[in-house]
Amino acid sequence: MRTLLLAGLAASAFAGAALAATPEKAEQCPACHGENGQSQTENIPSLGAQQPAYVLIQLYMFREKMRTSEAMNGIAKDLTDDDLHSLSDFIGTLPKPKPPADAGDPARMAAAKALVDKEHCNSCHSADFSGRDNIPRIADQREDYLVQTLRDYKSNKRAGYDGTMAEVLGPISDAQIVELAYYMAHFTK
């Protein structure tokens, strides 16, 4: 009984330490982006295990209205540079998104993998699509969010900090965008 009580106290202390380490400004993130960065909301990205450098740039772009989202522009408008760093570092510590229960249709996955290989998506986003530095994690991201994001990059509705994604997506058809999003949303390694 004593061991059980001590284990419970240790778990409570650990949970309390994790909450204490959470930046105050991150308290509103789960409302849209989900608990532990696993979004359950349509067209809202999962943030778990996202690259801190990428998150920092995105938050800055929201704050400066270089990237538009009414909700995110409102949240980011009063963030200081220290807040941006604190939030991006915190988000990088969240667990990576859980893969979907189904591994995806083998034929669709194979066709999309051929496109990924042809376009060298993994040369920037890493072999496991976990991203690096200022390049986002896209493995196990929400499929609907990926479709919209890829379409927005292709049409230049969503500007990046450089034109790489618009250039890469130039020759990619909308049907191929759908297949790429399907593949990334079901990618597990």
Backbone as ProteinMPNN parsed JSONL, in Angstrom:
{"seq_chain_A": "MRTLLLAGLAASAFAGAALAATPEKAEQCPACHGENGQSQTENIPSLGAQQPAYVLIQLYMFREKMRTSEAMNGIAKDLTDDDLHSLSDFIGTLPKPKPPADAGDPARMAAAKALVDKEHCNSCHSADFSGRDNIPRIADQREDYLVQTLRDYKSNKRAGYDGTMAEVLGPISDAQIVELAYYMAHFTK", "coords_chain_A": {"N_chain_A": [[0.826, -1.186, 0.0], [1.91, 1.238, 0.833], [3.916, 1.57, -1.126], [2.332, 1.892, -3.395], [1.068, 4.297, -2.738], [3.308, 6.023, -2.641], [4.148, 5.833, -5.307], [1.958, 6.99, -6.557], [2.113, 9.611, -5.517], [4.586, 10.38, -6.587], [3.958, 10.316, -9.316], [2.039, 12.351, -9.369], [3.632, 14.518, -8.625], [5.364, 14.579, -10.805], [3.551, 15.149, -12.881], [2.708, 17.652, -11.999], [5.138, 19.032, -12.228], [5.458, 18.942, -14.989], [3.285, 20.503, -15.782], [4.059, 22.891, -14.597], [6.25, 23.472, -16.156], [5.097, 24.15, -18.499], [4.623, 26.784, -20.674], [2.863, 29.718, -19.765], [1.465, 30.979, -21.815], [0.825, 28.882, -23.458], [-1.433, 27.657, -22.604], [-3.875, 27.933, -23.927], [-3.595, 26.558, -26.294], [-4.349, 23.708, -26.477], [-7.133, 23.826, -26.882], [-7.716, 24.088, -29.606], [-5.645, 22.708, -30.959], [-5.504, 20.31, -29.654], [-5.117, 17.939, -26.924], [-1.887, 17.34, -25.723], [-0.882, 18.102, -28.174], [-2.168, 16.738, -30.247], [-4.261, 17.072, -32.658], [-7.793, 17.087, -32.936], [-9.443, 18.453, -34.432], [-10.963, 19.566, -37.372], [-8.978, 20.55, -40.114], [-7.06, 21.733, -38.499], [-3.783, 21.75, -37.435], [-1.873, 19.062, -35.953], [0.37, 19.573, -33.345], [2.28, 18.197, -31.956], [5.606, 17.18, -31.313], [6.612, 18.892, -33.2], [9.022, 20.697, -35.099], [10.959, 22.94, -33.277], [12.239, 25.267, -34.392], [10.801, 25.65, -36.737], [8.22, 26.093, -35.685], [8.694, 28.449, -34.263], [9.192, 30.275, -36.36], [6.684, 30.18, -37.649], [4.954, 31.136, -35.634], [5.981, 33.709, -35.35], [5.399, 34.682, -37.923], [2.592, 34.629, -37.804], [2.204, 36.509, -35.748], [3.192, 38.845, -36.935], [1.439, 39.1, -38.983], [2.099, 38.01, -41.408], [1.334, 35.631, -42.119], [-1.912, 34.5, -42.343], [-4.543, 33.899, -40.156], [-7.363, 34.229, -38.512], [-7.821, 33.464, -35.813], [-5.219, 32.635, -34.937], [-3.701, 34.924, -35.517], [-4.832, 36.714, -33.722], [-4.19, 35.472, -31.275], [-1.401, 35.495, -31.355], [-0.666, 38.168, -31.521], [0.149, 39.691, -29.239], [2.365, 38.381, -28.32], [5.612, 38.22, -27.046], [9.063, 38.237, -28.157], [10.438, 36.502, -26.472], [8.269, 34.964, -25.556], [7.59, 33.677, -27.964], [9.842, 32.052, -28.377], [9.75, 30.466, -26.051], [7.257, 29.151, -26.331], [7.647, 27.767, -28.783], [9.77, 26.07, -28.144], [8.555, 24.558, -26.125], [6.442, 23.284, -27.545], [7.906, 21.605, -29.177], [8.541, 19.611, -27.379], [6.294, 18.106, -26.998], [4.554, 14.968, -27.359], [4.938, 13.017, -30.37], [2.462, 12.971, -33.018], [-0.034, 10.415, -32.936], [-0.114, 7.629, -35.114], [-2.661, 6.946, -37.601], [-5.263, 4.494, -37.033], [-5.588, 2.687, -39.146], [-3.313, 1.451, -41.587], [-3.345, 2.511, -44.057], [-4.348, 2.338, -47.509], [-2.725, -0.083, -49.394], [-2.15, 0.163, -52.205], [-2.594, 2.895, -52.752], [-0.724, 3.983, -50.997], [1.678, 3.015, -52.095], [1.675, 4.204, -54.648], [1.753, 6.915, -53.933], [4.162, 6.942, -52.548], [5.949, 6.559, -54.634], [5.67, 9.01, -55.926], [6.586, 10.704, -53.883], [9.238, 9.849, -53.776], [10.056, 10.553, -56.357], [9.788, 13.335, -56.307], [11.45, 13.96, -54.257], [10.705, 14.513, -51.587], [11.509, 13.665, -49.1], [14.073, 14.599, -48.882], [14.176, 17.126, -47.818], [12.266, 17.056, -45.715], [13.144, 14.959, -44.158], [13.956, 11.436, -43.875], [12.127, 10.031, -42.311], [10.109, 11.799, -42.249], [10.0, 13.572, -40.148], [10.885, 16.106, -40.155], [13.186, 18.893, -39.835], [15.106, 21.363, -38.239], [14.055, 24.341, -39.595], [12.126, 23.125, -41.088], [9.059, 21.556, -41.35], [7.647, 18.858, -39.344], [5.865, 16.339, -40.896], [4.915, 13.8, -40.872], [2.284, 11.645, -39.997], [0.53, 13.746, -39.708], [-2.557, 15.607, -39.691], [-4.693, 14.616, -42.28], [-6.596, 16.214, -43.695], [-5.697, 18.77, -43.071], [-3.145, 18.714, -44.254], [-3.812, 18.456, -47.005], [-5.122, 20.926, -47.465], [-3.049, 22.718, -46.793], [-1.008, 22.054, -48.649], [-2.355, 22.7, -51.036], [-2.673, 25.433, -50.589], [0.001, 26.323, -50.512], [0.74, 25.693, -53.152], [-0.918, 27.425, -54.63], [0.035, 29.829, -53.813], [-1.346, 31.064, -51.813], [-0.689, 30.595, -49.223], [2.098, 31.849, -48.024], [5.437, 30.93, -47.748], [8.541, 31.241, -45.94], [10.275, 31.235, -47.894], [10.217, 30.507, -51.424], [10.16, 27.776, -51.911], [8.265, 25.61, -51.487], [6.066, 26.338, -53.133], [7.3, 26.269, -55.606], [8.112, 23.555, -55.786], [5.614, 22.318, -55.73], [4.464, 23.212, -58.052], [4.289, 21.599, -60.559], [2.664, 19.572, -59.611], [-0.368, 17.831, -59.56], [-3.796, 18.407, -58.445], [-5.017, 16.018, -57.701], [-2.764, 14.504, -57.128], [-1.811, 15.934, -54.941], [-3.755, 15.285, -53.05], [-3.177, 12.571, -52.777], [-0.531, 12.667, -51.798], [-0.987, 13.891, -49.314], [-2.554, 11.935, -48.109], [-0.686, 9.856, -47.93], [1.304, 10.997, -46.2], [-0.225, 11.402, -43.905], [-0.676, 8.821, -43.144], [1.785, 7.78, -42.764], [4.133, 5.759, -41.242], [6.962, 4.776, -39.447]], "CA_chain_A": [[0.0, 0.0, 0.0], [2.806, 2.39, 0.916], [4.557, 1.696, -2.433], [1.315, 2.437, -4.28], [0.901, 5.695, -2.366], [4.504, 6.75, -3.077], [4.108, 5.892, -6.765], [0.942, 7.99, -6.885], [2.664, 10.936, -5.205], [5.627, 10.663, -7.571], [3.278, 10.632, -10.576], [1.438, 13.676, -9.202], [4.708, 15.505, -8.647], [5.83, 14.671, -12.183], [2.521, 15.874, -13.639], [2.79, 19.042, -11.573], [6.345, 19.611, -12.817], [5.196, 19.139, -16.413], [2.42, 21.667, -15.906], [4.838, 24.072, -14.25], [7.155, 23.745, -17.261], [4.293, 24.614, -19.614], [4.516, 28.24, -20.688], [1.508, 30.231, -19.512], [0.831, 31.319, -23.097], [0.446, 27.64, -24.155], [-2.639, 27.103, -22.003], [-5.011, 27.944, -24.849], [-3.298, 25.727, -27.474], [-5.117, 22.461, -26.587], [-8.518, 24.041, -27.306], [-7.795, 23.819, -31.048], [-4.615, 21.778, -31.41], [-5.682, 19.051, -28.949], [-4.268, 17.571, -25.79], [-0.563, 16.85, -26.118], [-0.583, 18.456, -29.555], [-2.817, 15.803, -31.178], [-5.488, 17.747, -33.069], [-9.007, 16.349, -33.295], [-10.259, 19.487, -35.063], [-10.785, 19.625, -38.818], [-8.074, 21.549, -40.691], [-6.168, 22.302, -37.482], [-2.67, 20.81, -37.37], [-1.305, 18.509, -34.732], [1.629, 20.255, -33.084], [3.189, 17.328, -31.23], [6.945, 16.902, -31.844], [6.944, 19.781, -34.308], [10.355, 21.288, -34.998], [10.885, 24.251, -32.624], [12.613, 26.369, -35.289], [9.661, 25.847, -37.632], [7.143, 26.702, -34.896], [9.112, 29.823, -33.987], [8.957, 31.073, -37.574], [5.243, 30.278, -37.893], [4.382, 32.053, -34.643], [6.42, 35.057, -35.74], [4.625, 35.071, -39.107], [1.242, 34.943, -37.331], [2.258, 37.754, -34.984], [3.428, 39.953, -37.859], [0.396, 38.978, -40.007], [2.674, 37.542, -42.666], [0.512, 34.437, -42.32], [-3.189, 34.911, -41.79], [-5.537, 33.043, -39.533], [-7.935, 35.156, -37.543], [-7.578, 32.988, -34.451], [-3.789, 32.665, -34.608], [-3.228, 36.31, -35.515], [-5.277, 37.293, -32.455], [-3.426, 34.876, -30.178], [0.023, 35.822, -31.462], [-0.385, 39.608, -31.625], [0.802, 40.238, -28.056], [3.47, 37.535, -27.889], [6.952, 38.798, -27.126], [10.035, 37.316, -28.735], [10.665, 35.456, -25.47], [7.107, 34.076, -25.611], [7.703, 32.867, -29.175], [10.867, 31.032, -28.122], [9.251, 29.57, -25.008], [6.196, 28.318, -26.916], [8.174, 26.862, -29.808], [10.536, 25.025, -27.452], [7.586, 23.692, -25.445], [5.731, 22.476, -28.537], [8.835, 20.567, -29.607], [8.616, 18.536, -26.383], [5.053, 17.331, -26.986], [4.727, 13.689, -28.062], [4.572, 13.048, -31.787], [1.092, 12.505, -33.247], [-0.231, 8.973, -33.092], [-0.536, 7.292, -36.474], [-4.043, 6.466, -37.659], [-5.44, 3.066, -36.74], [-5.341, 1.887, -40.347], [-2.015, 1.76, -42.188], [-3.555, 3.083, -45.385], [-4.531, 1.424, -48.629], [-1.391, -0.367, -49.93], [-1.983, 0.682, -53.567], [-2.456, 4.356, -52.645], [0.545, 4.27, -50.33], [2.763, 2.741, -53.042], [1.657, 5.245, -55.686], [2.204, 8.174, -53.33], [5.59, 6.815, -52.245], [6.657, 6.785, -55.896], [5.669, 10.46, -56.13], [7.482, 11.246, -52.853], [10.604, 9.556, -54.218], [10.324, 11.339, -57.57], [9.889, 14.758, -55.956], [12.466, 14.07, -53.195], [10.108, 15.151, -50.398], [12.257, 13.292, -47.903], [15.373, 15.261, -48.805], [14.01, 18.264, -46.894], [11.46, 16.702, -44.542], [13.831, 13.813, -43.542], [13.496, 10.113, -44.325], [10.948, 9.645, -41.538], [9.207, 12.95, -42.349], [9.953, 14.264, -38.853], [11.36, 17.46, -40.369], [14.427, 19.29, -39.165], [15.323, 22.811, -38.183], [12.871, 25.135, -39.948], [11.29, 22.325, -41.988], [8.117, 20.917, -40.421], [7.276, 17.459, -39.248], [4.611, 16.103, -41.613], [4.476, 12.42, -40.641], [1.109, 11.457, -39.14], [-0.207, 14.997, -39.578], [-3.953, 15.475, -40.148], [-4.79, 14.562, -43.738], [-7.32, 17.382, -44.208], [-4.803, 19.923, -42.929], [-2.096, 18.603, -45.27], [-4.393, 18.771, -48.317], [-5.326, 22.373, -47.548], [-1.749, 23.396, -46.757], [-0.347, 21.866, -49.946], [-3.082, 23.518, -52.016], [-2.365, 26.845, -50.323], [1.376, 26.583, -50.98], [0.753, 25.647, -54.616], [-1.583, 28.619, -55.168], [0.67, 30.983, -53.167], [-2.204, 31.643, -50.778], [0.141, 30.526, -48.029], [3.492, 32.154, -48.34], [6.458, 30.447, -46.824], [9.605, 32.225, -45.797], [10.899, 31.223, -49.216], [9.266, 29.989, -52.402], [10.462, 26.381, -52.216], [7.087, 24.74, -51.596], [5.296, 26.702, -54.319], [8.063, 25.779, -56.747], [8.033, 22.09, -55.801], [4.237, 21.898, -55.999], [4.022, 23.72, -59.351], [3.834, 20.573, -61.5], [1.872, 18.54, -58.928], [-1.818, 18.005, -59.768], [-4.589, 18.367, -57.213], [-5.18, 14.604, -57.344], [-1.499, 14.09, -56.51], [-1.78, 16.565, -53.613], [-4.604, 14.455, -52.198], [-2.454, 11.322, -52.508], [0.597, 12.993, -50.92], [-1.53, 14.114, -47.968], [-2.957, 10.609, -47.616], [0.544, 9.142, -47.597], [1.925, 11.596, -45.014], [-1.11, 11.182, -42.756], [-0.616, 7.404, -42.787], [3.183, 7.355, -42.755], [4.727, 5.31, -39.988], [8.265, 4.146, -39.664]], "C_chain_A": [[0.871, 1.251, 0.0], [3.485, 2.641, -0.433], [3.591, 2.317, -3.433], [1.107, 3.92, -4.012], [2.085, 6.522, -2.833], [4.547, 6.886, -4.595], [3.101, 6.943, -7.225], [1.437, 9.401, -6.633], [3.733, 11.332, -6.215], [5.006, 11.049, -8.913], [2.644, 12.01, -10.505], [2.49, 14.764, -9.266], [5.228, 15.695, -10.063], [4.835, 15.457, -13.033], [2.543, 17.349, -13.275], [4.001, 19.736, -12.158], [6.136, 19.866, -14.297], [4.302, 20.347, -16.631], [3.183, 22.95, -15.604], [5.764, 24.462, -15.4], [6.411, 24.266, -18.491], [4.22, 26.132, -19.583], [3.054, 28.674, -20.516], [0.765, 30.494, -20.82], [0.369, 30.076, -23.863], [-0.866, 27.074, -23.649], [-3.823, 27.048, -22.96], [-4.803, 27.046, -26.072], [-4.165, 24.466, -27.58], [-6.558, 22.651, -27.064], [-8.703, 23.754, -28.796], [-6.863, 22.699, -31.485], [-4.621, 20.45, -30.659], [-4.713, 18.847, -27.801], [-2.975, 16.961, -26.315], [-0.261, 17.085, -27.589], [-1.159, 17.526, -30.601], [-4.185, 16.375, -31.545], [-6.601, 16.767, -33.416], [-9.946, 17.27, -34.071], [-9.919, 19.598, -36.542], [-9.926, 20.817, -39.231], [-7.193, 22.283, -39.691], [-5.028, 21.307, -37.297], [-2.394, 20.266, -35.975], [0.057, 19.171, -34.558], [2.67, 19.369, -32.417], [4.468, 17.043, -31.999], [7.305, 17.772, -33.048], [8.304, 20.421, -34.051], [10.265, 22.692, -34.388], [11.24, 25.425, -33.542], [11.473, 26.681, -36.262], [8.521, 26.557, -36.89], [7.466, 28.164, -34.609], [8.821, 30.726, -35.183], [7.464, 31.25, -37.816], [4.58, 31.244, -36.908], [4.75, 33.497, -34.956], [5.589, 35.554, -36.927], [3.178, 35.38, -38.737], [1.228, 36.287, -36.61], [2.37, 38.964, -35.912], [2.418, 39.987, -39.008], [0.966, 38.701, -41.396], [1.994, 36.229, -43.067], [-0.809, 34.736, -41.638], [-4.05, 33.738, -41.349], [-6.099, 33.92, -38.426], [-7.628, 34.739, -36.105], [-6.102, 33.119, -34.079], [-3.225, 34.078, -34.621], [-3.622, 36.995, -34.21], [-4.479, 36.771, -31.277], [-1.988, 35.381, -30.18], [0.325, 37.315, -31.357], [0.369, 40.185, -30.432], [1.966, 39.392, -27.557], [4.8, 38.267, -28.063], [7.873, 37.796, -27.818], [10.347, 36.183, -27.764], [9.511, 34.464, -25.439], [7.203, 33.141, -26.816], [8.704, 31.726, -28.971], [10.372, 29.998, -27.117], [8.197, 28.617, -25.565], [6.757, 27.323, -27.925], [8.997, 25.747, -29.171], [9.597, 24.04, -26.753], [6.889, 22.755, -26.428], [6.622, 21.34, -29.042], [8.946, 19.404, -28.639], [7.353, 17.68, -26.33], [5.255, 16.021, -27.74], [4.271, 13.785, -29.515], [3.152, 12.522, -31.961], [1.046, 10.994, -33.418], [-0.642, 8.699, -34.53], [-1.989, 6.829, -36.462], [-4.1, 4.957, -37.426], [-5.184, 2.205, -37.969], [-4.05, 2.377, -41.017], [-2.14, 2.367, -43.584], [-3.681, 1.992, -46.444], [-3.17, 1.191, -49.292], [-1.151, 0.205, -51.331], [-1.791, 2.197, -53.554], [-1.117, 4.728, -52.023], [1.714, 4.064, -51.304], [2.834, 3.816, -54.123], [2.17, 6.573, -55.132], [3.691, 8.111, -52.992], [6.416, 7.045, -53.501], [6.745, 8.282, -56.191], [6.605, 11.144, -55.13], [8.932, 11.043, -53.278], [10.982, 10.414, -55.424], [10.576, 12.801, -57.224], [10.873, 15.02, -54.813], [11.947, 14.79, -51.948], [10.93, 14.863, -49.141], [13.655, 13.908, -47.84], [15.302, 16.486, -47.893], [13.329, 17.841, -45.588], [12.008, 15.512, -43.762], [13.188, 12.499, -43.974], [12.244, 9.659, -43.588], [9.907, 10.767, -41.474], [8.993, 13.662, -41.014], [10.4, 15.713, -38.984], [12.704, 17.678, -39.706], [14.546, 20.797, -39.253], [14.031, 23.561, -38.532], [11.954, 24.426, -40.938], [10.367, 21.47, -41.12], [8.063, 19.402, -40.472], [5.946, 17.308, -39.989], [4.108, 14.671, -41.456], [3.316, 12.398, -39.657], [0.367, 12.761, -38.835], [-1.647, 14.754, -40.058], [-4.006, 15.567, -41.674], [-5.484, 15.804, -44.303], [-6.456, 18.639, -44.134], [-3.711, 19.884, -44.004], [-2.624, 18.947, -46.659], [-4.527, 20.286, -48.465], [-4.002, 23.132, -47.604], [-1.021, 23.263, -48.093], [-1.032, 22.674, -51.042], [-2.746, 24.999, -51.841], [-0.945, 27.208, -50.737], [1.407, 26.644, -52.503], [0.167, 26.924, -55.22], [-0.962, 29.922, -54.669], [-0.255, 31.711, -52.197], [-1.465, 31.642, -49.448], [1.582, 30.742, -48.449], [4.387, 31.527, -47.293], [7.493, 31.536, -46.658], [10.521, 32.181, -47.003], [9.902, 30.563, -50.161], [9.419, 28.511, -52.722], [9.21, 25.537, -52.418], [6.24, 25.07, -52.821], [5.987, 26.18, -55.58], [7.954, 24.263, -56.883], [6.639, 21.629, -56.212], [3.714, 22.37, -57.35], [3.51, 22.648, -60.298], [2.933, 19.493, -60.891], [0.385, 18.833, -59.112], [-2.552, 17.962, -58.429], [-4.81, 16.92, -56.758], [-3.911, 14.077, -56.668], [-1.336, 14.712, -55.115], [-2.584, 15.726, -52.629], [-3.867, 13.173, -51.813], [-1.239, 11.56, -51.603], [0.125, 13.178, -49.479], [-1.941, 12.794, -47.329], [-1.725, 9.846, -47.13], [1.16, 9.683, -46.303], [1.086, 11.345, -43.761], [-1.06, 9.736, -42.278], [0.811, 6.881, -42.668], [3.605, 6.943, -41.354], [6.034, 4.605, -40.323], [8.705, 3.461, -38.41]], "O_chain_A": [[0.609, 2.202, -0.735], [3.619, 3.792, -0.848], [3.981, 3.171, -4.229], [0.983, 4.713, -4.946], [1.897, 7.614, -3.369], [4.936, 7.931, -5.115], [3.36, 7.692, -8.166], [1.207, 10.294, -7.448], [3.785, 12.482, -6.651], [5.461, 11.985, -9.569], [2.702, 12.765, -11.476], [2.278, 15.808, -9.883], [5.502, 16.818, -10.485], [5.226, 16.326, -13.812], [2.41, 18.206, -14.149], [3.918, 20.901, -12.547], [6.582, 20.889, -14.818], [4.525, 21.129, -17.555], [2.987, 23.97, -16.265], [6.036, 25.645, -15.602], [7.036, 24.768, -19.425], [3.803, 26.711, -18.58], [2.14, 28.058, -21.065], [-0.438, 30.252, -20.91], [-0.399, 30.195, -24.818], [-1.37, 26.101, -24.21], [-4.691, 26.188, -22.81], [-5.754, 26.799, -26.814], [-4.673, 24.171, -28.662], [-7.147, 21.714, -27.602], [-9.742, 23.232, -29.199], [-7.242, 21.843, -32.285], [-3.837, 19.557, -30.98], [-3.659, 19.476, -27.714], [-2.989, 16.158, -27.247], [0.527, 16.353, -28.188], [-0.689, 17.519, -31.739], [-5.156, 16.18, -30.814], [-6.384, 15.762, -34.093], [-11.095, 16.918, -34.337], [-8.753, 19.709, -36.921], [-10.122, 21.939, -38.762], [-6.641, 23.338, -40.004], [-5.279, 20.133, -37.028], [-2.646, 20.923, -34.965], [0.81, 19.312, -35.522], [3.834, 19.757, -32.324], [4.431, 16.707, -33.183], [8.198, 17.429, -33.822], [8.681, 20.653, -32.902], [9.565, 23.549, -34.928], [10.599, 26.473, -33.47], [11.216, 27.845, -36.571], [7.932, 27.505, -37.409], [6.589, 29.022, -34.707], [8.266, 31.814, -35.027], [7.019, 32.348, -38.153], [3.751, 32.066, -37.297], [3.919, 34.397, -34.838], [5.132, 36.697, -36.939], [2.589, 36.303, -39.299], [0.34, 37.108, -36.837], [1.715, 39.983, -35.694], [2.534, 40.819, -39.908], [0.398, 39.098, -42.414], [2.08, 35.792, -44.214], [-0.833, 35.176, -40.488], [-4.245, 32.754, -42.062], [-5.378, 34.306, -37.506], [-7.225, 35.563, -35.285], [-5.774, 33.656, -33.021], [-2.353, 34.397, -33.813], [-2.843, 37.767, -33.652], [-4.127, 37.534, -30.377], [-1.424, 35.662, -29.122], [1.475, 37.687, -31.123], [1.169, 41.103, -30.615], [2.501, 39.656, -26.481], [5.064, 38.857, -29.111], [7.498, 36.644, -28.036], [10.503, 35.035, -28.178], [9.732, 33.26, -25.312], [6.927, 31.946, -26.699], [8.443, 30.583, -29.345], [10.556, 28.797, -27.311], [8.24, 27.415, -25.301], [6.374, 26.153, -27.916], [8.927, 24.599, -29.611], [9.822, 22.83, -26.788], [6.763, 21.56, -26.163], [6.138, 20.239, -29.305], [9.395, 18.323, -29.021], [7.345, 16.635, -25.68], [6.055, 15.972, -28.675], [3.347, 14.528, -29.847], [2.683, 11.72, -31.153], [1.962, 10.382, -33.968], [-1.43, 9.449, -35.105], [-2.491, 6.374, -35.434], [-3.109, 4.247, -37.601], [-4.625, 1.114, -37.855], [-3.745, 3.57, -41.006], [-1.134, 2.696, -44.213], [-3.182, 0.879, -46.281], [-2.52, 2.149, -49.71], [-0.053, 0.684, -51.614], [-0.931, 2.723, -54.26], [-0.456, 5.669, -52.464], [2.644, 4.87, -51.323], [3.918, 4.284, -54.473], [2.936, 7.272, -55.796], [4.403, 9.106, -53.13], [7.478, 7.665, -53.436], [7.778, 8.766, -56.654], [7.336, 12.064, -55.496], [9.755, 11.951, -53.158], [12.094, 10.937, -55.498], [11.474, 13.431, -57.783], [11.103, 16.171, -54.443], [12.666, 15.577, -51.333], [11.033, 15.699, -48.242], [14.349, 13.75, -46.836], [16.298, 16.834, -47.258], [13.76, 18.219, -44.499], [11.387, 15.093, -42.785], [12.028, 12.462, -44.384], [11.394, 8.98, -44.164], [8.938, 10.677, -40.72], [7.95, 14.271, -40.779], [10.306, 16.475, -38.022], [13.278, 16.774, -39.1], [14.13, 21.415, -40.233], [13.027, 23.424, -37.833], [11.1, 25.059, -41.558], [10.84, 20.739, -40.25], [8.382, 18.767, -41.477], [5.006, 18.063, -39.738], [2.989, 14.362, -41.865], [3.36, 13.051, -38.614], [-0.336, 12.864, -37.829], [-1.903, 13.778, -40.764], [-3.436, 16.478, -42.275], [-5.012, 16.384, -45.281], [-6.488, 19.473, -45.039], [-3.393, 20.913, -44.599], [-1.958, 19.655, -47.413], [-4.098, 20.859, -49.466], [-3.857, 24.08, -48.376], [-0.481, 24.241, -48.609], [-0.361, 23.268, -51.885], [-2.558, 25.725, -52.818], [-0.716, 28.297, -51.263], [2.027, 27.538, -53.079], [0.691, 27.445, -56.205], [-1.395, 31.004, -55.066], [0.021, 32.845, -51.804], [-1.598, 32.569, -48.648], [2.187, 29.92, -49.137], [4.111, 31.596, -46.096], [7.331, 32.638, -47.182], [11.437, 32.994, -47.124], [8.846, 30.107, -49.722], [8.861, 28.038, -53.712], [9.101, 24.823, -53.415], [5.742, 24.158, -53.482], [5.329, 25.706, -56.506], [7.728, 23.751, -57.979], [6.498, 20.659, -56.956], [2.624, 21.968, -57.756], [2.393, 22.77, -60.801], [2.49, 18.591, -61.602], [-0.07, 19.947, -58.853], [-1.999, 17.536, -57.416], [-4.792, 16.637, -55.56], [-3.994, 13.283, -55.731], [-0.784, 14.08, -54.215], [-2.143, 15.485, -51.505], [-3.925, 12.739, -50.662], [-0.951, 10.738, -50.733], [0.755, 12.687, -48.542], [-1.7, 12.569, -46.143], [-1.734, 9.263, -46.046], [1.5, 8.908, -45.409], [1.63, 11.104, -42.684], [-1.373, 9.459, -41.12], [1.025, 5.682, -42.491], [3.447, 7.702, -40.398], [6.168, 3.937, -41.349], [9.782, 2.865, -38.378]]}, "name": "protein", "num_of_chains": 1, "seq": "MRTLLLAGLAASAFAGAALAATPEKAEQCPACHGENGQSQTENIPSLGAQQPAYVLIQLYMFREKMRTSEAMNGIAKDLTDDDLHSLSDFIGTLPKPKPPADAGDPARMAAAKALVDKEHCNSCHSADFSGRDNIPRIADQREDYLVQTLRDYKSNKRAGYDGTMAEVLGPISDAQIVELAYYMAHFTK"}
